[in-house]
Amino acid sequence: MLAAGLSLTVCAIDASAADAASAATAADATVQPAGKWKIAFGPGLFVSPQYPGSRDLRVFPYPALDISYDDRIFSQGPDVLGVNVLRGDDYHVGAAITLDFVSRHESDDPHLHGLGNVNAGPKLKLFADYTVWMFTGSVAMYQDIAGHHQGKTVLTDLYASLPVGGWLFSAGPGFTWADAVYTRTFFGVSNQQSAASGLPVYNTGAGIRDVHLNGYVSYDFSKHWVGSVAVTLGRLQHHAASSPITERRTELNTLASVNYRF
């Protein structure tokens, strides 16, 4: 979802971090100058688990890009192309094709040998957000459209945002629901996988994947330059938490960028 507020671009492996930043900016619609075109880009850095349930983190740079026209059509971070079908001063409803970089490979960790690889790919995103005063509620559904058995996830979040001078602070809780396909792919162990990996058979189903807390801070250095940091701290639940694949229940996702706004 693309807001009419601060230009922030996020390229997310974990969708909750991306939506945290997007919904935070949606709460502040007074910063950018008037004009139908809004363009910003700059360098960014992303930190996330190596794979869902991993004890290791990976860090990599990414190009931060944020382009929108008339708050209708946008390309923002992992959302390669999206449209706000319905929009107003305090709400957005729309769809996007988004790149999800969540993956898992046997080479990521020795205890994954025999489980097979899970590749990343594009997903269809349907979203909605609504803002009342300083509070923004958002929901986003991600559906795998690449045939990589990543199924469907739904993120629900609530944020409180406070602009102070050139600063914007935002924080709030959320949770992620995952369908049986997603949970089986990332946290289940079939009979065949058990025989190949030595891990016990583990059956899964749909349910709450995680609960998380989002934090977001941005600062306008000048009319054109803005820096931002989005952090999501999550805790795996139910099937994801108890899986023999999971080595750490706590998940940390951090996105930082410095953007130049035209």
Short mmCIF file of C-alpha atoms in Angstrom, two decimals:
data_model
loop_
_atom_site.label_atom_id
_atom_site.label_comp_id
_atom_site.label_asym_id
_atom_site.label_seq_id
_atom_site.Cartn_x
_atom_site.Cartn_y
_atom_site.Cartn_z
CA MET A 1 0.00 0.00 0.00
CA LEU A 2 1.37 3.41 -0.81
CA ALA A 3 0.82 6.33 1.46
CA ALA A 4 0.81 10.01 0.69
CA GLY A 5 3.23 10.71 3.51
CA LEU A 6 6.99 10.47 3.90
CA SER A 7 8.79 8.79 1.04
CA LEU A 8 10.16 5.52 2.33
CA THR A 9 11.18 2.53 0.30
CA VAL A 10 11.56 -0.90 1.79
CA CYS A 11 12.61 -4.11 0.12
CA ALA A 12 11.41 -6.70 2.57
CA ILE A 13 12.11 -10.33 3.11
CA ASP A 14 9.67 -10.27 5.99
CA ALA A 15 6.47 -8.62 4.88
CA SER A 16 5.59 -7.25 8.31
CA ALA A 17 8.58 -4.92 8.26
CA ALA A 18 7.55 -3.55 4.88
CA ASP A 19 3.95 -3.07 5.96
CA ALA A 20 5.09 -1.46 9.20
CA ALA A 21 6.90 1.24 7.27
CA SER A 22 4.09 1.65 4.73
CA ALA A 23 1.37 2.01 7.34
CA ALA A 24 3.52 4.37 9.40
CA THR A 25 3.92 6.72 6.49
CA ALA A 26 0.19 6.46 5.77
CA ALA A 27 -0.46 8.12 9.10
CA ASP A 28 1.38 11.30 8.08
CA ALA A 29 0.02 12.83 4.88
CA THR A 30 1.29 16.36 5.25
CA VAL A 31 5.00 16.16 4.61
CA GLN A 32 5.44 15.75 0.87
CA PRO A 33 4.95 18.71 -1.43
CA ALA A 34 1.91 18.94 -3.69
CA GLY A 35 2.11 17.24 -7.07
CA LYS A 36 0.84 14.05 -8.65
CA TRP A 37 4.27 12.49 -9.16
CA LYS A 38 6.27 11.52 -6.06
CA ILE A 39 9.70 10.01 -6.66
CA ALA A 40 12.38 9.04 -4.16
CA PHE A 41 15.33 6.67 -4.19
CA GLY A 42 18.53 5.94 -2.31
CA PRO A 43 20.62 3.24 -0.61
CA GLY A 44 19.16 0.84 1.92
CA LEU A 45 20.18 -2.00 4.23
CA PHE A 46 18.15 -5.02 5.30
CA VAL A 47 18.64 -7.45 8.20
CA SER A 48 16.50 -10.59 8.54
CA PRO A 49 16.64 -14.25 9.59
CA GLN A 50 18.49 -16.49 7.13
CA TYR A 51 15.22 -18.41 6.73
CA PRO A 52 12.03 -18.69 8.85
CA GLY A 53 13.03 -20.08 12.25
CA SER A 54 16.77 -19.60 11.68
CA ARG A 55 19.12 -18.63 14.48
CA ASP A 56 21.32 -16.76 12.00
CA LEU A 57 20.79 -13.35 10.44
CA ARG A 58 21.67 -12.15 6.96
CA VAL A 59 22.52 -8.58 6.04
CA PHE A 60 22.50 -7.18 2.53
CA PRO A 61 22.15 -3.82 0.75
CA TYR A 62 19.23 -2.99 -1.48
CA PRO A 63 18.20 -0.07 -3.72
CA ALA A 64 15.43 1.90 -2.01
CA LEU A 65 12.86 3.03 -4.57
CA ASP A 66 9.52 4.79 -4.07
CA ILE A 67 7.48 6.07 -7.03
CA SER A 68 3.81 6.99 -7.13
CA TYR A 69 1.40 8.87 -9.35
CA ASP A 70 -1.60 10.65 -7.87
CA ASP A 71 -1.57 8.28 -4.87
CA ARG A 72 -3.08 5.76 -7.30
CA ILE A 73 -0.36 3.78 -9.08
CA PHE A 74 2.87 3.00 -7.26
CA SER A 75 6.10 1.06 -7.18
CA GLN A 76 7.39 0.89 -3.62
CA GLY A 77 10.09 -1.39 -2.31
CA PRO A 78 9.05 -5.02 -2.84
CA ASP A 79 5.74 -3.88 -4.35
CA VAL A 80 6.91 -3.82 -7.97
CA LEU A 81 3.61 -2.51 -9.29
CA GLY A 82 0.50 -1.66 -7.31
CA VAL A 83 -2.71 0.31 -7.49
CA ASN A 84 -4.85 1.95 -4.83
CA VAL A 85 -8.27 0.95 -6.16
CA LEU A 86 -9.99 2.96 -3.44
CA ARG A 87 -8.26 5.81 -1.66
CA GLY A 88 -8.95 8.82 0.49
CA ASP A 89 -7.25 11.07 3.01
CA ASP A 90 -7.47 8.35 5.66
CA TYR A 91 -7.73 5.04 3.81
CA HIS A 92 -6.32 2.89 0.98
CA VAL A 93 -7.63 -0.35 -0.56
CA GLY A 94 -5.76 -1.99 -3.39
CA ALA A 95 -3.59 -4.69 -4.89
CA ALA A 96 0.04 -5.16 -5.92
CA ILE A 97 2.47 -7.63 -7.39
CA THR A 98 5.21 -7.91 -4.82
CA LEU A 99 8.58 -9.66 -4.69
CA ASP A 100 8.94 -11.83 -1.60
CA PHE A 101 12.54 -12.87 -0.95
CA VAL A 102 11.74 -15.38 1.80
CA SER A 103 13.44 -18.65 0.90
CA ARG A 104 15.21 -21.63 2.43
CA HIS A 105 17.98 -23.75 0.97
CA GLU A 106 19.68 -26.86 2.26
CA SER A 107 22.99 -25.01 2.08
CA ASP A 108 21.76 -22.43 4.62
CA ASP A 109 22.34 -24.75 7.59
CA PRO A 110 23.55 -28.36 8.06
CA HIS A 111 20.33 -29.45 9.80
CA LEU A 112 18.34 -28.52 6.67
CA HIS A 113 19.96 -31.24 4.56
CA GLY A 114 17.30 -33.55 3.17
CA LEU A 115 14.44 -31.04 3.46
CA GLY A 116 14.71 -29.66 -0.07
CA ASN A 117 14.83 -26.04 -1.17
CA VAL A 118 12.10 -23.41 -0.99
CA ASN A 119 12.56 -20.71 -3.62
CA ALA A 120 11.52 -17.08 -3.45
CA GLY A 121 9.21 -15.50 -6.01
CA PRO A 122 6.44 -13.01 -6.74
CA LYS A 123 3.22 -12.84 -4.76
CA LEU A 124 -0.14 -11.17 -5.16
CA LYS A 125 -0.80 -8.67 -2.40
CA LEU A 126 -4.26 -7.39 -1.42
CA PHE A 127 -4.27 -4.66 1.21
CA ALA A 128 -6.29 -2.11 3.12
CA ASP A 129 -5.47 0.52 5.73
CA TYR A 130 -7.51 3.06 7.65
CA THR A 131 -6.35 5.94 9.84
CA VAL A 132 -8.25 7.61 12.68
CA TRP A 133 -6.37 10.47 14.32
CA MET A 134 -2.97 9.00 15.27
CA PHE A 135 -3.97 5.36 14.86
CA THR A 136 -3.68 3.27 11.68
CA GLY A 137 -5.02 -0.23 11.22
CA SER A 138 -3.84 -2.31 8.28
CA VAL A 139 -4.36 -5.77 6.81
CA ALA A 140 -2.44 -7.34 3.92
CA MET A 141 -2.85 -10.76 2.28
CA TYR A 142 0.03 -12.33 0.34
CA GLN A 143 -0.66 -15.21 -2.08
CA ASP A 144 2.11 -17.20 -3.77
CA ILE A 145 1.65 -16.99 -7.54
CA ALA A 146 4.95 -18.61 -8.56
CA GLY A 147 4.09 -22.19 -7.61
CA HIS A 148 6.75 -22.35 -4.87
CA HIS A 149 4.37 -23.81 -2.26
CA GLN A 150 4.48 -20.69 -0.09
CA GLY A 151 0.71 -20.55 0.17
CA LYS A 152 -1.01 -17.60 1.78
CA THR A 153 -0.24 -15.30 4.71
CA VAL A 154 -2.28 -12.47 6.23
CA LEU A 155 -0.70 -9.67 8.27
CA THR A 156 -2.82 -7.57 10.63
CA ASP A 157 -1.29 -4.56 12.37
CA LEU A 158 -2.21 -1.52 14.45
CA TYR A 159 0.04 1.55 14.72
CA ALA A 160 0.14 4.76 16.69
CA SER A 161 2.08 7.51 14.89
CA LEU A 162 3.37 10.82 16.18
CA PRO A 163 5.03 13.50 13.99
CA VAL A 164 7.33 15.82 15.94
CA GLY A 165 9.02 18.50 13.88
CA GLY A 166 10.95 16.68 11.17
CA TRP A 167 10.56 13.37 13.00
CA LEU A 168 7.91 10.69 12.62
CA PHE A 169 7.60 7.99 15.28
CA SER A 170 5.35 4.97 14.94
CA ALA A 171 4.88 1.76 16.92
CA GLY A 172 2.31 -0.96 17.44
CA PRO A 173 1.51 -4.68 17.66
CA GLY A 174 0.47 -7.15 15.00
CA PHE A 175 0.19 -10.81 14.09
CA THR A 176 0.60 -13.03 11.03
CA TRP A 177 -1.76 -15.85 10.05
CA ALA A 178 -0.50 -18.55 7.66
CA ASP A 179 -2.43 -21.19 5.75
CA ALA A 180 -1.65 -24.90 5.83
CA VAL A 181 0.42 -24.77 2.62
CA TYR A 182 2.80 -22.09 3.94
CA THR A 183 3.15 -23.74 7.34
CA ARG A 184 3.79 -27.18 5.86
CA THR A 185 6.42 -25.81 3.45
CA PHE A 186 8.49 -23.89 6.00
CA PHE A 187 7.86 -25.78 9.25
CA GLY A 188 6.53 -29.25 8.41
CA VAL A 189 8.59 -32.43 8.05
CA SER A 190 7.12 -35.19 5.86
CA ASN A 191 7.96 -38.89 6.09
CA GLN A 192 10.28 -38.55 3.10
CA GLN A 193 11.99 -35.47 4.53
CA SER A 194 12.36 -37.18 7.90
CA ALA A 195 14.09 -40.17 6.33
CA ALA A 196 16.47 -37.91 4.38
CA SER A 197 17.24 -35.41 7.15
CA GLY A 198 16.99 -37.37 10.38
CA LEU A 199 14.47 -34.88 11.78
CA PRO A 200 11.26 -36.28 13.29
CA VAL A 201 8.04 -36.24 11.26
CA TYR A 202 6.14 -33.04 12.07
CA ASN A 203 2.61 -32.36 10.87
CA THR A 204 1.34 -28.79 10.67
CA GLY A 205 -1.79 -26.82 9.81
CA ALA A 206 -3.11 -23.31 9.36
CA GLY A 207 -2.89 -20.88 12.25
CA ILE A 208 -1.12 -17.91 13.80
CA ARG A 209 2.45 -17.86 12.53
CA ASP A 210 3.76 -15.09 14.79
CA VAL A 211 2.94 -12.12 16.95
CA HIS A 212 5.14 -9.07 16.52
CA LEU A 213 5.85 -5.49 17.52
CA ASN A 214 6.65 -2.89 14.88
CA GLY A 215 8.67 0.28 15.33
CA TYR A 216 9.40 2.99 12.79
CA VAL A 217 11.35 6.27 12.89
CA SER A 218 12.02 8.73 10.07
CA TYR A 219 13.68 12.12 9.98
CA ASP A 220 13.63 14.84 7.33
CA PHE A 221 17.19 16.12 7.05
CA SER A 222 16.08 18.65 4.45
CA LYS A 223 13.38 19.22 1.85
CA HIS A 224 14.83 16.42 -0.28
CA TRP A 225 16.62 14.04 2.08
CA VAL A 226 14.91 11.67 4.52
CA GLY A 227 16.32 8.82 6.60
CA SER A 228 14.26 6.00 8.09
CA VAL A 229 14.52 2.82 10.14
CA ALA A 230 11.80 0.16 10.49
CA VAL A 231 12.16 -2.67 13.01
CA THR A 232 9.90 -5.68 13.53
CA LEU A 233 10.49 -7.98 16.50
CA GLY A 234 8.42 -11.15 16.27
CA ARG A 235 7.83 -14.36 18.18
CA LEU A 236 6.90 -17.57 16.34
CA GLN A 237 3.74 -19.31 17.57
CA HIS A 238 2.02 -22.72 17.47
CA HIS A 239 3.19 -24.95 14.58
CA ALA A 240 6.05 -22.60 13.67
CA ALA A 241 7.32 -22.40 17.24
CA SER A 242 7.34 -26.15 17.90
CA SER A 243 8.78 -27.28 14.56
CA PRO A 244 12.06 -29.28 14.66
CA ILE A 245 13.21 -26.98 11.85
CA THR A 246 12.94 -23.91 14.10
CA GLU A 247 16.13 -23.05 15.97
CA ARG A 248 15.03 -19.67 17.31
CA ARG A 249 11.49 -18.44 17.94
CA THR A 250 12.43 -14.76 18.08
CA GLU A 251 12.66 -13.02 14.70
CA LEU A 252 14.28 -9.65 14.03
CA ASN A 253 13.77 -7.74 10.79
CA THR A 254 15.33 -4.32 10.31
CA LEU A 255 15.20 -1.99 7.31
CA ALA A 256 17.13 1.26 7.04
CA SER A 257 17.36 3.67 4.14
CA VAL A 258 18.31 7.20 3.14
CA ASN A 259 16.19 8.57 0.30
CA TYR A 260 16.40 11.57 -1.99
CA ARG A 261 12.98 13.01 -2.84
CA PHE A 262 12.48 14.90 -6.08
#
